[in-house]
Short mmCIF file of C-alpha atoms in Angstrom, two decimals:
data_model
loop_
_atom_site.label_atom_id
_atom_site.label_comp_id
_atom_site.label_asym_id
_atom_site.label_seq_id
_atom_site.Cartn_x
_atom_site.Cartn_y
_atom_site.Cartn_z
CA GLY A 1292 -46.20 114.51 65.35
CA GLN A 1293 -44.39 111.21 63.93
CA GLN A 1294 -41.41 110.22 65.36
CA VAL A 1295 -38.92 107.44 63.97
CA MET A 1296 -36.39 106.34 66.54
CA GLN A 1297 -33.47 103.98 66.28
CA ILE A 1298 -31.13 102.29 68.59
CA PRO A 1299 -28.38 101.79 69.09
CA GLN A 1300 -26.94 104.99 67.95
CA TYR A 1301 -23.48 103.52 67.70
CA GLN A 1302 -22.48 99.97 67.48
CA HIS A 1303 -18.94 98.50 67.36
CA VAL A 1304 -18.65 95.50 65.95
CA GLN A 1305 -15.54 92.88 65.75
CA GLU A 1306 -15.48 91.55 62.05
CA GLY A 1307 -17.36 88.44 61.80
CA GLU A 1308 -19.89 88.80 64.43
CA ASP A 1309 -23.90 89.59 63.67
CA PHE A 1310 -25.55 92.51 65.17
CA THR A 1311 -29.06 93.99 64.85
CA THR A 1312 -30.43 97.34 64.75
CA TYR A 1313 -34.15 98.58 65.49
CA CYS A 1314 -36.41 101.12 64.43
CA ASN A 1315 -39.67 102.09 65.89
CA SER A 1316 -42.07 104.67 65.12
CA SER A 1317 -44.74 106.26 66.95
CA THR A 1318 -47.24 105.87 64.25
CA THR A 1319 -48.20 103.00 61.71
CA LEU A 1320 -46.14 103.16 58.78
CA SER A 1321 -47.53 102.33 55.22
CA ASN A 1322 -43.93 101.33 54.47
CA ILE A 1323 -40.36 101.32 55.73
CA GLN A 1324 -37.12 102.06 54.02
CA TRP A 1325 -33.66 101.27 55.21
CA TYR A 1326 -30.88 103.44 53.55
CA LYS A 1327 -27.01 103.14 54.24
CA GLN A 1328 -24.51 106.13 54.11
CA ARG A 1329 -20.62 105.13 54.30
CA PRO A 1330 -18.55 108.13 55.63
CA GLY A 1331 -18.50 111.25 53.55
CA GLY A 1332 -21.07 109.47 51.27
CA HIS A 1333 -24.60 110.11 50.53
CA PRO A 1334 -27.63 107.54 51.61
CA VAL A 1335 -28.09 104.75 49.25
CA PHE A 1336 -31.33 102.85 49.42
CA LEU A 1337 -31.24 99.42 50.72
CA ILE A 1338 -34.90 98.03 50.74
CA GLN A 1339 -38.32 98.92 51.17
CA LEU A 1340 -40.87 96.71 53.47
CA VAL A 1341 -44.60 97.11 52.70
CA LYS A 1342 -46.46 94.46 54.21
CA SER A 1343 -46.82 93.57 57.95
CA GLY A 1344 -44.62 91.01 58.92
CA GLU A 1345 -42.66 90.94 55.75
CA VAL A 1346 -38.68 89.61 56.05
CA LYS A 1347 -36.53 90.27 53.17
CA LYS A 1348 -32.93 89.06 52.53
CA GLN A 1349 -30.17 90.67 50.72
CA LYS A 1350 -26.94 88.31 51.41
CA ARG A 1351 -25.90 88.83 54.79
CA LEU A 1352 -28.59 91.47 55.64
CA THR A 1353 -31.86 90.49 56.82
CA PHE A 1354 -35.00 93.35 57.05
CA GLN A 1355 -38.00 92.82 58.99
CA PHE A 1356 -41.14 95.05 59.15
CA GLY A 1357 -43.41 94.26 62.23
CA GLU A 1358 -46.75 93.02 62.75
CA ALA A 1359 -48.08 96.24 63.91
CA LYS A 1360 -46.37 98.42 60.84
CA LYS A 1361 -44.57 100.58 63.75
CA ASN A 1362 -41.35 98.88 64.05
CA SER A 1363 -38.28 97.24 61.83
CA SER A 1364 -35.41 95.71 62.46
CA LEU A 1365 -32.01 95.16 60.10
CA HIS A 1366 -29.69 92.27 61.03
CA ILE A 1367 -26.44 91.76 59.80
CA THR A 1368 -24.41 88.60 60.01
CA ALA A 1369 -20.72 87.75 59.42
CA THR A 1370 -19.98 91.80 59.67
CA GLN A 1371 -17.25 92.60 57.04
CA THR A 1372 -15.43 95.79 56.87
CA THR A 1373 -17.52 96.75 53.94
CA ASP A 1374 -20.61 96.96 55.99
CA VAL A 1375 -19.00 100.15 57.98
CA GLY A 1376 -21.51 103.40 57.61
CA THR A 1377 -24.40 104.62 59.04
CA TYR A 1378 -28.25 102.62 58.89
CA PHE A 1379 -31.24 104.73 58.57
CA CYS A 1380 -34.56 103.64 58.67
CA ALA A 1381 -37.43 106.18 57.26
CA GLY A 1382 -40.89 106.01 57.05
CA PRO A 1383 -42.97 108.27 54.72
CA LEU A 1384 -44.30 111.34 56.55
CA GLY A 1385 -47.07 112.64 54.06
CA THR A 1386 -49.86 111.22 52.09
CA THR A 1387 -49.52 108.09 49.83
CA ASP A 1388 -48.79 110.48 46.67
CA SER A 1389 -46.11 111.95 48.75
CA TRP A 1390 -43.45 109.62 48.74
CA GLY A 1391 -40.21 111.87 48.90
CA LYS A 1392 -41.21 112.92 52.08
CA LEU A 1393 -39.73 110.71 54.76
CA GLN A 1394 -38.89 110.86 58.17
CA PHE A 1395 -35.71 109.73 58.97
CA GLY A 1396 -34.37 108.05 62.04
CA ALA A 1397 -31.16 109.11 63.52
CA GLY A 1398 -29.20 106.13 62.37
CA THR A 1399 -27.04 103.66 63.61
CA GLN A 1400 -23.43 104.13 63.03
CA VAL A 1401 -21.67 101.02 62.60
CA VAL A 1402 -17.79 100.51 63.39
CA VAL A 1403 -16.06 97.32 62.20
CA THR A 1404 -12.92 96.24 63.96
CA PRO A 1405 -10.95 93.51 62.11
CA LYS B 230 -28.09 106.09 33.31
CA ALA B 231 -26.15 109.41 35.32
CA GLY B 232 -27.27 109.74 39.07
CA VAL B 233 -28.41 112.53 40.80
CA THR B 234 -26.23 115.65 40.52
CA GLN B 235 -25.62 118.54 42.75
CA THR B 236 -23.58 121.58 42.16
CA PRO B 237 -21.49 122.85 44.21
CA ARG B 238 -20.21 120.39 45.73
CA TYR B 239 -18.58 122.61 48.33
CA LEU B 240 -19.74 126.33 49.21
CA ILE B 241 -18.59 128.83 52.05
CA LYS B 242 -20.60 131.76 52.98
CA THR B 243 -20.88 134.21 55.15
CA ARG B 244 -23.66 135.12 57.57
CA GLY B 245 -26.27 137.35 55.88
CA GLN B 246 -25.64 136.33 52.33
CA GLN B 247 -27.83 133.76 50.28
CA VAL B 248 -27.08 130.78 48.64
CA THR B 249 -28.29 129.06 45.28
CA LEU B 250 -28.05 125.21 45.45
CA SER B 251 -28.52 123.24 42.01
CA CYS B 252 -29.80 119.37 41.51
CA SER B 253 -30.26 117.33 38.53
CA PRO B 254 -32.41 114.47 39.04
CA ILE B 255 -32.01 111.07 37.37
CA SER B 256 -33.36 110.99 34.12
CA GLY B 257 -37.13 110.27 33.96
CA HIS B 258 -37.48 111.07 37.59
CA ARG B 259 -39.92 114.01 38.26
CA SER B 260 -40.04 114.05 41.91
CA VAL B 261 -37.02 115.71 43.69
CA SER B 262 -36.79 116.06 47.50
CA TRP B 263 -34.41 118.13 49.58
CA TYR B 264 -33.08 117.40 52.86
CA GLN B 265 -30.71 119.01 55.32
CA GLN B 266 -28.27 116.60 57.05
CA THR B 267 -26.36 118.06 60.42
CA PRO B 268 -24.96 115.98 63.04
CA GLY B 269 -27.17 117.14 65.47
CA GLN B 270 -30.38 116.84 63.82
CA GLY B 271 -29.82 114.23 61.40
CA LEU B 272 -31.90 114.02 57.96
CA GLN B 273 -34.57 116.21 58.05
CA PHE B 274 -37.22 116.92 55.02
CA LEU B 275 -36.99 120.43 53.26
CA PHE B 276 -39.39 119.99 50.50
CA GLU B 277 -40.68 118.13 47.75
CA TYR B 278 -41.31 119.06 43.99
CA PHE B 279 -43.09 117.09 41.31
CA SER B 280 -43.99 118.48 37.85
CA GLU B 281 -42.67 122.07 39.03
CA THR B 282 -45.19 122.12 41.75
CA GLN B 283 -44.20 122.17 45.33
CA ARG B 284 -46.28 119.42 47.08
CA ASN B 285 -44.88 119.21 50.72
CA LYS B 286 -42.81 121.55 52.75
CA GLY B 287 -40.71 120.63 55.94
CA ASN B 288 -40.73 122.57 58.97
CA PHE B 289 -37.92 125.24 58.00
CA PRO B 290 -38.00 129.22 58.07
CA GLY B 291 -39.26 130.93 55.18
CA ARG B 292 -35.57 131.80 54.59
CA PHE B 293 -35.51 128.47 52.68
CA SER B 294 -37.21 128.05 49.28
CA GLY B 295 -37.12 125.95 46.34
CA ARG B 296 -38.36 125.58 42.92
CA GLN B 297 -38.49 123.23 39.79
CA PHE B 298 -38.06 123.49 36.42
CA SER B 299 -39.77 122.04 33.37
CA ASN B 300 -36.93 119.67 32.67
CA SER B 301 -37.46 118.15 36.62
CA ARG B 302 -34.08 120.23 37.58
CA SER B 303 -34.50 121.70 40.96
CA GLU B 304 -33.01 124.81 42.74
CA MET B 305 -33.21 125.63 46.55
CA ASN B 306 -32.20 128.84 47.87
CA VAL B 307 -31.19 130.18 51.51
CA SER B 308 -31.55 133.74 51.83
CA THR B 309 -29.72 135.72 55.08
CA LEU B 310 -28.01 132.78 56.05
CA GLU B 311 -27.38 131.78 59.72
CA LEU B 312 -23.87 129.75 61.42
CA GLY B 313 -26.74 127.21 61.84
CA ASP B 314 -27.48 126.55 58.18
CA SER B 315 -23.99 125.02 57.79
CA ALA B 316 -24.97 121.39 56.56
CA LEU B 317 -24.86 118.88 54.08
CA TYR B 318 -27.77 119.69 51.75
CA LEU B 319 -29.02 116.15 49.82
CA CYS B 320 -30.99 116.39 46.82
CA ALA B 321 -33.06 113.29 46.03
CA SER B 322 -35.01 112.12 42.92
CA SER B 323 -37.46 109.19 42.59
CA LEU B 324 -39.98 107.96 40.67
CA ALA B 325 -43.61 107.84 41.72
CA GLY B 326 -43.65 105.91 44.98
CA GLY B 327 -40.19 104.61 44.42
CA PRO B 328 -37.15 104.79 46.98
CA LEU B 329 -35.05 107.96 47.15
CA HIS B 330 -31.60 108.11 44.95
CA PHE B 331 -29.70 110.90 46.56
CA GLY B 332 -27.17 112.81 44.92
CA ASN B 333 -23.76 113.60 46.41
CA GLY B 334 -24.87 116.76 48.41
CA THR B 335 -23.46 120.28 48.82
CA ARG B 336 -21.61 120.77 52.01
CA LEU B 337 -22.36 124.51 52.94
CA THR B 338 -20.23 126.18 55.76
CA VAL B 339 -21.53 129.61 56.87
CA THR B 340 -18.99 131.72 58.71
#
């Protein structure tokens, strides 16, 4: 079945540094979504990418969707303590009308040291 | 708008018991999905409901069931609880084709 893999599993970052987390799917995705879960919290939607090669920015966060629509990346510049949390990518598991059925990656847990 | 509301927040149950979790979606959202989150398996899809119909079901045993009511509120039930059912159960609502909006979850501990 479809698998969504994320690397790295853990990311320790010095405050102010940049880092990138990667997401790879075993199958072509119609779209990819990114969520962030703070410690003790619930996943919160960040962004959805739909088009091949799409790049979207949210302040210090840059999201990319690969040309083959099988991989994605999240790049954070000038990391801040507010970036602490686990970042998940997720792709649809079902048909186009099953938007609630997502395959989540294992997540990248980000720890920021001041 | 109020967010997704899940009750209760915490539950402690004994093996063999059953449990019912409740989820009230964001007003206007007719799609409700349930996920199980554990440290070992991560976020796993349980089921998805739309307009009172179960559209999709994940790879969980029949002990896990759910339903959706006409007001889009949803419940999930786990019968004959096992230790491995201890997890954070997350409910998410969405508009058609939109992103998932998760509730705070119900933390279930089975002893």
